Each structure stands twice: as C-alpha cells, then as structure tokens.
Short mmCIF file of C-alpha atoms in Angstrom, two decimals:
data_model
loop_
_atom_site.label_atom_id
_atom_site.label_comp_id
_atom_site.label_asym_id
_atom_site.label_seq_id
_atom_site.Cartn_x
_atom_site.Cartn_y
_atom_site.Cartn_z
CA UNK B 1 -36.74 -61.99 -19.91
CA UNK B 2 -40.34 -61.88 -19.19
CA UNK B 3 -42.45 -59.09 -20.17
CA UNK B 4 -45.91 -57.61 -18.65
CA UNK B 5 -48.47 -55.12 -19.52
CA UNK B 6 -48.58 -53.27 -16.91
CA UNK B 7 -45.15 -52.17 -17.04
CA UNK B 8 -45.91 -50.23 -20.34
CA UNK B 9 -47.24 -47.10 -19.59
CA UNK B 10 -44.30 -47.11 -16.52
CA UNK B 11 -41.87 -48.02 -19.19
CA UNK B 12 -43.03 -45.85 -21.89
CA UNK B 13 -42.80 -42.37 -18.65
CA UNK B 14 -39.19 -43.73 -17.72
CA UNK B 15 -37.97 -43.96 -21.07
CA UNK B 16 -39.61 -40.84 -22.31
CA UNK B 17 -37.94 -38.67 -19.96
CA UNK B 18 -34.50 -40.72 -20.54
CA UNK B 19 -34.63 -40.11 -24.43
CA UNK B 20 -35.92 -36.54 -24.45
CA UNK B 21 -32.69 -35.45 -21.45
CA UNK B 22 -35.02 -35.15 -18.64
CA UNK B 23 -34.44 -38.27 -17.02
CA UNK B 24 -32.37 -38.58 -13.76
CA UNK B 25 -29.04 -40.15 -14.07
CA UNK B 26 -29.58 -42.20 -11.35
CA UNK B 27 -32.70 -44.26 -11.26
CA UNK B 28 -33.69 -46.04 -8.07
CA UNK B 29 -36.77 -48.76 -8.59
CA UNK B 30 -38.22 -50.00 -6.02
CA UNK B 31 -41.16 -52.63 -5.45
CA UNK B 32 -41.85 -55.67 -4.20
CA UNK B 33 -41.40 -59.23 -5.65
CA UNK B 34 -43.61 -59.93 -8.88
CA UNK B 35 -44.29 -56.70 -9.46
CA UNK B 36 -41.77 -56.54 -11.92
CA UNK B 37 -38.89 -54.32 -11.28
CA UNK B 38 -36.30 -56.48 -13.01
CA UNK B 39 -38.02 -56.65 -16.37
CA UNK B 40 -38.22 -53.11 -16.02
CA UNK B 41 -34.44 -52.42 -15.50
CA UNK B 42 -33.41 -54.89 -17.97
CA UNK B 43 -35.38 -53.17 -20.39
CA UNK B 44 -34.28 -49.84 -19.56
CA UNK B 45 -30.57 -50.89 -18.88
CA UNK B 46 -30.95 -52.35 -22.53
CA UNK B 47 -32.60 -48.63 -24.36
CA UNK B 48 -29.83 -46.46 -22.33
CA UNK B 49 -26.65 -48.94 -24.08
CA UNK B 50 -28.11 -49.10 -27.71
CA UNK B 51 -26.72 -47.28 -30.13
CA UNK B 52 -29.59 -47.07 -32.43
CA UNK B 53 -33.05 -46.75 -30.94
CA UNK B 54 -35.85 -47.32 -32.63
CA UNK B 55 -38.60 -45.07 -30.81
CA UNK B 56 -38.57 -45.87 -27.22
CA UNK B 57 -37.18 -49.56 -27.98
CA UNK B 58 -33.61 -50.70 -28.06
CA UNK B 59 -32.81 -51.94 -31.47
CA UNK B 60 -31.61 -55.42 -30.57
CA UNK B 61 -29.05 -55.14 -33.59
CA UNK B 62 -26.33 -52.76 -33.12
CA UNK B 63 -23.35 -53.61 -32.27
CA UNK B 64 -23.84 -52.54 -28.46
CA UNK B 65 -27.37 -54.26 -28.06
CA UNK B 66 -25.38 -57.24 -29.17
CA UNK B 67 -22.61 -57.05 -26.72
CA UNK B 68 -25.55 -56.30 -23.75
CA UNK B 69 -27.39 -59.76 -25.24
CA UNK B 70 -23.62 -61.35 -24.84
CA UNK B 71 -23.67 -59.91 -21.10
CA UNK B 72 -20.39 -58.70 -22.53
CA UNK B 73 -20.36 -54.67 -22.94
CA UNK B 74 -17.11 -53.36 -21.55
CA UNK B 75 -19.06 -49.77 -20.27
CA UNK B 76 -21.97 -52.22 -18.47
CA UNK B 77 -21.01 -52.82 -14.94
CA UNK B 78 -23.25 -55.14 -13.02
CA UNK B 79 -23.06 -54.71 -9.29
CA UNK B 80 -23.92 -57.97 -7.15
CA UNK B 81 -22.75 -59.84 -4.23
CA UNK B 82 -19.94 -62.76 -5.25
CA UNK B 83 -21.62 -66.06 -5.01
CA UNK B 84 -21.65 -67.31 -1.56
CA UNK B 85 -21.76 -63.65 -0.51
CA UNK B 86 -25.43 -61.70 1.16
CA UNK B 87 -23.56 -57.98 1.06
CA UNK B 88 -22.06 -55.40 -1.00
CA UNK B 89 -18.84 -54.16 -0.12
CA UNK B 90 -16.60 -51.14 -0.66
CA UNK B 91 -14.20 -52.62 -2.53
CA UNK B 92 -16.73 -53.78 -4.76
CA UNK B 93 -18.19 -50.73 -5.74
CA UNK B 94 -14.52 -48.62 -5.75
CA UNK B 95 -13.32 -50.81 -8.50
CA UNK B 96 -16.22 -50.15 -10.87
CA UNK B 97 -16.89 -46.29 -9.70
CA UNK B 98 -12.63 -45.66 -10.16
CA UNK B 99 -13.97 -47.45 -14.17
CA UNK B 100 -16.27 -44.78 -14.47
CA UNK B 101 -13.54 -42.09 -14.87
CA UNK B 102 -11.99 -43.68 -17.99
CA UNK B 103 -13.22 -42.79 -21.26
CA UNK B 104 -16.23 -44.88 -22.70
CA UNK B 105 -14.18 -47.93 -24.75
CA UNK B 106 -17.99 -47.73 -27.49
CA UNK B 107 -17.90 -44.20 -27.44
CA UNK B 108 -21.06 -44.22 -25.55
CA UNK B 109 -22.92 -44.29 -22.28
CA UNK B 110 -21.50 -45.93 -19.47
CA UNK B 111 -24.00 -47.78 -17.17
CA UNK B 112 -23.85 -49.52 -13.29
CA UNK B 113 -26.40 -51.54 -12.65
CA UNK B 114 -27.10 -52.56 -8.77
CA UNK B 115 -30.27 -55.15 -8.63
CA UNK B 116 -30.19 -55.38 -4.59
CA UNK B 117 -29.10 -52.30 -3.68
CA UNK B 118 -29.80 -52.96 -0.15
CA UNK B 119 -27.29 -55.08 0.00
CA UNK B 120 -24.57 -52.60 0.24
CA UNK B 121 -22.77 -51.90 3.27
CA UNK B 122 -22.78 -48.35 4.58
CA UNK B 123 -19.36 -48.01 4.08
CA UNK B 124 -20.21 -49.33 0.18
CA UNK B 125 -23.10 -47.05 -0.15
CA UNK B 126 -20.84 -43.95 1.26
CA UNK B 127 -18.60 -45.18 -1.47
CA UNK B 128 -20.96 -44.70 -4.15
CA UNK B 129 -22.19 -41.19 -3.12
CA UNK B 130 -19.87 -38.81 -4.40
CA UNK B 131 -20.24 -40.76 -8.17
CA UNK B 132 -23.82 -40.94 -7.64
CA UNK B 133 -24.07 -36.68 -6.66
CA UNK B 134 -20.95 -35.71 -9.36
CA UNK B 135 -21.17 -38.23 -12.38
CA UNK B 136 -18.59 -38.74 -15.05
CA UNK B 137 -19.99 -37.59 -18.48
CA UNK B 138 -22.66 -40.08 -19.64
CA UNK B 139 -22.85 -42.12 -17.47
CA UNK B 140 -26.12 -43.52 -15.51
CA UNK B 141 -27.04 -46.03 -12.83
CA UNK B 142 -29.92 -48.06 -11.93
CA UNK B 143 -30.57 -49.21 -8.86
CA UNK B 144 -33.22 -51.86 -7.36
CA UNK B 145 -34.56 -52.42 -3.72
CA UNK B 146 -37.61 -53.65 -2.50
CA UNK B 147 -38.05 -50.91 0.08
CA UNK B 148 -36.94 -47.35 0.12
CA UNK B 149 -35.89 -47.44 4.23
CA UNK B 150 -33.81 -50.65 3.54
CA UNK B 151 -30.89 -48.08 1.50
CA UNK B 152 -29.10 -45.10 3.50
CA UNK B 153 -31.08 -42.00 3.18
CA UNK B 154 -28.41 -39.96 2.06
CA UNK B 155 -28.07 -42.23 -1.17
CA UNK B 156 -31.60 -42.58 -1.86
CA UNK B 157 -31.70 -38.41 -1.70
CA UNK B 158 -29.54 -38.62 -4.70
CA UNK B 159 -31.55 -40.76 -6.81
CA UNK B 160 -34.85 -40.36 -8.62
CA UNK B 161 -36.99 -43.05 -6.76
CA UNK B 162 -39.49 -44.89 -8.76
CA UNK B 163 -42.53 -46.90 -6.98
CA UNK B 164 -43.44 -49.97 -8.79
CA UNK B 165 -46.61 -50.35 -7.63
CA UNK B 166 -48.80 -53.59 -8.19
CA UNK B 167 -51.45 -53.80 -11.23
CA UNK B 168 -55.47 -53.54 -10.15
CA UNK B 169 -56.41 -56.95 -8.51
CA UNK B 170 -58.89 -57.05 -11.63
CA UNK B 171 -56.11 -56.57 -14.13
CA UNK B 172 -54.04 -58.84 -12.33
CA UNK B 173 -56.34 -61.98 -11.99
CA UNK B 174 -57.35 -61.55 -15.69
CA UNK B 175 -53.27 -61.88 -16.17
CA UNK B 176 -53.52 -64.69 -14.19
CA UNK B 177 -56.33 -66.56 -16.26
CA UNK B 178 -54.31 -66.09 -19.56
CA UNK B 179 -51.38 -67.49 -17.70
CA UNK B 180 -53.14 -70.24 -15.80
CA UNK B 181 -56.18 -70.68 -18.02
CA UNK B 182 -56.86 -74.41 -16.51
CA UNK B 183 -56.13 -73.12 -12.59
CA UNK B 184 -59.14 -73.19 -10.42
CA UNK B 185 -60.60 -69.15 -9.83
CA UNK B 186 -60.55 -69.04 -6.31
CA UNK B 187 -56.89 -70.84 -6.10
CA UNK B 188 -55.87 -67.39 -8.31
CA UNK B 189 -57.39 -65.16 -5.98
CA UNK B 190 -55.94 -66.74 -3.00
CA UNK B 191 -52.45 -66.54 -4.72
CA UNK B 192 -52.73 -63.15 -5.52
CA UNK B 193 -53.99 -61.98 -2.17
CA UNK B 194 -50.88 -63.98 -0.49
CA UNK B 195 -48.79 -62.63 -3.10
CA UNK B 196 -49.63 -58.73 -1.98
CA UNK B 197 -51.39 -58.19 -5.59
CA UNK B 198 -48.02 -59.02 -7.64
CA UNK B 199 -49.55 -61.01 -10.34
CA UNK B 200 -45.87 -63.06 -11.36
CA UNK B 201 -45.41 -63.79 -7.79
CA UNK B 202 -48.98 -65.14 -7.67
CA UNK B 203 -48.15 -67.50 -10.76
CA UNK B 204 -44.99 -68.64 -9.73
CA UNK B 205 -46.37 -69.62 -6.46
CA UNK B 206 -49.18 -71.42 -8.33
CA UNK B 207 -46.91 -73.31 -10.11
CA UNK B 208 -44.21 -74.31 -8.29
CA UNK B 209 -44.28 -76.89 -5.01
CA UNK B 210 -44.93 -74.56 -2.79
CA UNK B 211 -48.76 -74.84 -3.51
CA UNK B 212 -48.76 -78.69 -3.18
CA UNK B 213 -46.47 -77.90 0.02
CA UNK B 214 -49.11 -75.47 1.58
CA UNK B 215 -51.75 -77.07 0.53
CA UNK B 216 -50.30 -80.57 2.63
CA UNK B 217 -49.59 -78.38 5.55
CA UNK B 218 -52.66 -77.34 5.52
CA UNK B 219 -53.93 -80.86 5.73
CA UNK B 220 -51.93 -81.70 8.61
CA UNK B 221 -53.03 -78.89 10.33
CA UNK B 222 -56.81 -79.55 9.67
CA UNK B 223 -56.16 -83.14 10.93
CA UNK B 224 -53.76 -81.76 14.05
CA UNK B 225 -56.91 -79.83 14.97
CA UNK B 226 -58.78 -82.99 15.36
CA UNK B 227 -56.27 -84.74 17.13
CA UNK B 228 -54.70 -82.20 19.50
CA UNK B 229 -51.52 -83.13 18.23
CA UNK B 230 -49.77 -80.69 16.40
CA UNK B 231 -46.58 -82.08 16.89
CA UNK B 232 -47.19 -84.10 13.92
CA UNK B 233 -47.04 -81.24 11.85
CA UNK B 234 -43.03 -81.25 12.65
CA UNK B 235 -42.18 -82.98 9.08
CA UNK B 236 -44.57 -80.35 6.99
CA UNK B 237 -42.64 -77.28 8.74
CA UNK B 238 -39.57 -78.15 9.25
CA UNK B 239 -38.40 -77.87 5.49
CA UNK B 240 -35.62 -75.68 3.67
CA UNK B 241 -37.25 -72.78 3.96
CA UNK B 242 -39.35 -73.31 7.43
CA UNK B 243 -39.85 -69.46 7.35
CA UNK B 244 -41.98 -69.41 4.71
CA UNK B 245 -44.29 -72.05 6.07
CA UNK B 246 -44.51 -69.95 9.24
CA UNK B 247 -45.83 -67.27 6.78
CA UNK B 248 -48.61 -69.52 5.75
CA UNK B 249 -49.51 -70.56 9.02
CA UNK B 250 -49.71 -66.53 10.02
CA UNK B 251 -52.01 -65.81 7.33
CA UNK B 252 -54.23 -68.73 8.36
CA UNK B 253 -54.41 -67.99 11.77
CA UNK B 254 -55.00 -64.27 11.23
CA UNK B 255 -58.22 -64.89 8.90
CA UNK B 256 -59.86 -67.45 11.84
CA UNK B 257 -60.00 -64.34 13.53
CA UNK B 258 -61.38 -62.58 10.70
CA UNK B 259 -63.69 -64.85 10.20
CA UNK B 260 -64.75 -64.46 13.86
CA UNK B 261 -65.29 -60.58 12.96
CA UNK B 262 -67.76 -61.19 10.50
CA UNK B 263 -64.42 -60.38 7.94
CA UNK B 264 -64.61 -63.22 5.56
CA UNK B 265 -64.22 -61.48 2.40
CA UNK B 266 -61.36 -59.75 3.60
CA UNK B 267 -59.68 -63.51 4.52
CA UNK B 268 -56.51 -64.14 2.02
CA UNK B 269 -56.76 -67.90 2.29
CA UNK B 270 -59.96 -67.97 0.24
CA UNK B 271 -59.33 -71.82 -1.02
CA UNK B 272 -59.00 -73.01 3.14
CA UNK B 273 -62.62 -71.96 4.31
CA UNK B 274 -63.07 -74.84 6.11
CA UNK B 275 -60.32 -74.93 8.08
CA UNK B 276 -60.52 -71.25 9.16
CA UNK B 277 -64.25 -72.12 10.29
CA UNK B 278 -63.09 -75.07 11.98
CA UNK B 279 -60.48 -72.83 13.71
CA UNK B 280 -62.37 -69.85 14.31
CA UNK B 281 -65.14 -72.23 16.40
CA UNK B 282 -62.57 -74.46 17.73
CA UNK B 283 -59.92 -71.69 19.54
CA UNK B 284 -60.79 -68.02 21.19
CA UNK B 285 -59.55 -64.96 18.66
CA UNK B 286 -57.56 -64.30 21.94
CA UNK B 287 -55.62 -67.74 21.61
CA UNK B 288 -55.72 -67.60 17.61
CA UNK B 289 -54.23 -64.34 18.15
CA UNK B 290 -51.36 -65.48 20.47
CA UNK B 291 -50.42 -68.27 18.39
CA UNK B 292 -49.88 -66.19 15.61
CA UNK B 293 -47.56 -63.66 17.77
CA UNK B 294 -45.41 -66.90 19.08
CA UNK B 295 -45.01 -67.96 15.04
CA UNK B 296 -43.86 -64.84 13.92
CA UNK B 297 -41.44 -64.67 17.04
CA UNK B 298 -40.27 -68.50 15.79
CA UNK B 299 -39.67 -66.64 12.31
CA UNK B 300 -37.28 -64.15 13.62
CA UNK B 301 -35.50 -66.56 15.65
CA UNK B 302 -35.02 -69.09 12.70
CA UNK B 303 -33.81 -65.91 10.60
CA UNK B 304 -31.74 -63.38 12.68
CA UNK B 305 -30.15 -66.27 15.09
CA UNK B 306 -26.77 -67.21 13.54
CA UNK B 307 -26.63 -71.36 13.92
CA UNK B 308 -30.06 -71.88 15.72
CA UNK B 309 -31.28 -75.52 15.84
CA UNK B 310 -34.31 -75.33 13.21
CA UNK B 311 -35.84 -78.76 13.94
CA UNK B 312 -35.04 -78.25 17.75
CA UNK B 313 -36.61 -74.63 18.05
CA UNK B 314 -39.69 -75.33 15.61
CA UNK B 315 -40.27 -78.36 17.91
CA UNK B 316 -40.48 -75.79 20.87
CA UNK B 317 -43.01 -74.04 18.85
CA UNK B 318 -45.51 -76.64 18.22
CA UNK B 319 -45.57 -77.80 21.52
CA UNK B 320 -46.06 -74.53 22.69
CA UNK B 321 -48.91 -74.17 20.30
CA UNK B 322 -50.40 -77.48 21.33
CA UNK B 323 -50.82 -76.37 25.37
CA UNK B 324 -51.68 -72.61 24.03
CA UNK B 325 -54.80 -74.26 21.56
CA UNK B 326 -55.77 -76.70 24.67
CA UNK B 327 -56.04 -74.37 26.97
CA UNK B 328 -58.67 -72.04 23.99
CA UNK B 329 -60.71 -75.54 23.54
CA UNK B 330 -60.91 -76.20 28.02
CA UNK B 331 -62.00 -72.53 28.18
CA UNK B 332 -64.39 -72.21 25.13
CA UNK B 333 -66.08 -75.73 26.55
#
C-alpha cells in the first residue's frame, strides 16, 4: 500500500484522538479519487487491530498485525459488493453486524470496514444504523465515500465525517516531479488540474494509456477541425470507457471558451494550447458552449441507459456536433 505525505499530519489527528479514547467509533472518510482515502483507512484499520502499538504506528509484528497482513483476522470484517455485483445489500451487512454481538475470538477490537459506502442500499444502510448508533463493546467501523450526499443522511449523522481534502497544487506538483522526474512540467500541471488537485490520480493518469489515448483524440480532433469531419473521430471515442473520453472532450471545449474570455491561465488543458486557439477562433463560445451541453447529455445517456447502443448513440453525437460546428464557422464567416 502506497503511502503520501500529506496524509501525515491527517493521520497523525485521526490516530491521536483514536489512541488517547476520543476518537469516534465510527469514522466516515470521504474524498475524492487520489487524494488518498484508502491509504488512510488501511493504515488506520491496521493501528485500531494491533495489539502492540508502537506510538501512533501499528507494530507490524504481533500476532494480530500478522493475521491483518494475511487478510485473515477473524474480528476484521470487510464490507464490499460480491464480484459481479455494483450494490450493498441487507443481507450483506446483517450477517457481519449479527458477528458483532459475539465475543472478540483475539480478545480485542472488532472492526467493519466499508470502502464504498455508497454502495449500500437504503434498506442496507437502515440495516447498519442501529449498530452504528448502539455499538457492541469495542468495536469500530470505517467507512469510505467519495461524497457525503451520495450516503443516507441519517447514517452519515451517526458517524464522525472526515474531509480528505487535496494537498496545495505546489505541494502536489513537487510530488509529482519526484514521482515523474523525466515527465514534461506542463504535462504535470495539466494532469493535476484534470485530476481536481489529487496528486496520485494525476500520476496514474500520466502513466497509464489514457495519456497516449487523450493525447490521439486530441489529434483527431485537431485534424477533424480542419476537415469538417468529425465523424472520423468515431474510433478514438468509441472505446471501453467512451465516458471518460467525453470528459476530455468537455474540458477542451470549456477552455476554447475560456480562452475567448481572456481566461487562459485558468484553462486545465495547458499541454493543448493550440488546439483551444484553433477552436476558440474557429467556433462562437455560443456553439463551443452547446457542444459541450450535447456531450455531457451523450455521457448520461451512455451511463444511466440500461443496454444503449454506444457506437450507435456516440455516432448520433458527432454528427450532431459536425452540423452544430458548421453552422459556428457559416456564421462567424
């Protein structure tokens, strides 16, 4: 498991106030992806099962920290969907919470772990309450969500919620040149700044294929531009995960207009400055503007409508984008 420095001084609070009996028995972390939040559970889940501490550390020797290295310790419970699975349910969560009542088999703390909490149904969630408000003795939870409104607000009122924000933009680019030290400077900023400031998510976005695979769109779009036929960008979009590329697209289309406010600086695609000049001249912010409303509606559609066509309804798209952008060029001529 990874580790970061700017988890320290959030590590060093949480586990502080967990050591000393001030702590919450329920803690709820919640941030987005990158930031770090499971690092920061696994570490915590790790000091709260030890049976030897040393400071604010788990030992990594006793007998316990062994079992937790195993993935083994009969009083850990690890809540997550079965494979094949995108939800929590009751059943699920009454089998480890009717666990809870039994008598610690170390002599120790007994711990549930939930990583996507949001995934619970309400009927799960409702399941988990009473536990959650009237715990057996020693025993603790920690929960994970991205967002706060995606859990019931009746079982985030009986947790302590902890924001994970993101590191300074400073602290996290200087992260990113000891991680990267051979990856271009402006490619890091434009990771971070598509990344929301969460410096792993910026580095694993850097160094995986989606960077060759935005970068290529990118191309194609430049060169679509040119053409007038953005049909050809069909192959470039319509990939495994054709909501992601959408994403890009947003973001580019968003800092043409930008650009056209005299908001360069403020543009997240900092390594595609000539293509969001050549956009921001080419199209109207009115058109740019439109596009990027029809791309994000494309995005829904591809991920809230159960069997949709992906090839068929990004098709739709592009052509739609094609008479939208010739329509800008007729009127800006």
């Amino acid at each position: 498991m990874n580790w970061y420095p700017w988890l320290n001084p959030v590590y060093r609070q949480l586990a502080t106030a967990w050591l000393s009996g001030q702590g919450h028995h329920a803690l709820l972390l919640y941030g987005i992806a990158g930031t770090g939040t499971d690092e920061l559970a696994y570490a915590l889940t790790r000091l709260r099962m030890c049976q030897r501490p040393e400071g604010i550390k788990s030992c990594g020797e006793c007998h316990s920290c062994k079992l937790m290295l195993a993935g083994s310790h009969p009083d850990f419970y690890l809540l997550q969907p079965e494979k094949g699975k995108n939800s929590l349910g009751v059943d699920a969560v009454r089998t480890i919470t009717e666990k809870l009542y039994d008598r610690s088999q170390l002599s120790g703390a007994k711990l549930v772990h939930i990583p996507q909490a949001e995934l619970l149904t309400e009927a799960a969630a409702n399941a988990l309450l009473k536990t959650l408000e009237e715990p057996t003795d020693n025993t603790w939870f920690v929960l994970q969500s991205p967002r706060l409104d995606l859990l019931l607000p009746t079982l985030r009122s009986r947790c302590f919620a902890y924001h994970l924000a993101t590191p300074p933009v400073a602290s996290g680019l200087q992260w990113l040149q000891r991680e990267l030290p051979q990856s271009d400077a402006t490619d890091r900023q434009t990771a971070l700044n598509l990344c929301h400031n969460a410096p792993a998510a910026a580095r694993d976005l850097l160094t995986t294929p989606d960077w060759a695979a935005r970068q290529t769109l990118f191309a194609q779009l430049s060169q679509a531009v040119n053409s007038g036929d953005f049909l050809s960008l069909l192959s470039a979009v319509n990939h495994q995960e054709p909501e992601k590329r959408i994403s890009w697209l947003v973001t580019l289309l968003m800092d043409s207009v930008k650009y056209q406010q005299n908001m360069a600086p403020a543009c997240l695609n900092q390594d595609q400055t000539a293509l969001i000049v050549l956009l921001a001249e080419r199209y109207s912010s009115a058109h740019l503007l439109a596009a990027a409303d029809s791309w994000l509606t494309c995005r829904h559609r591809l991920l809230t409508v159960t069997g949709v066509n992906h090839e068929l309804l990004l098709t739709e798209q592009l052509l739609h984008q094609e008479t939208l952008f010739s329509a800008s060029s007729l009127s800006t001529q």
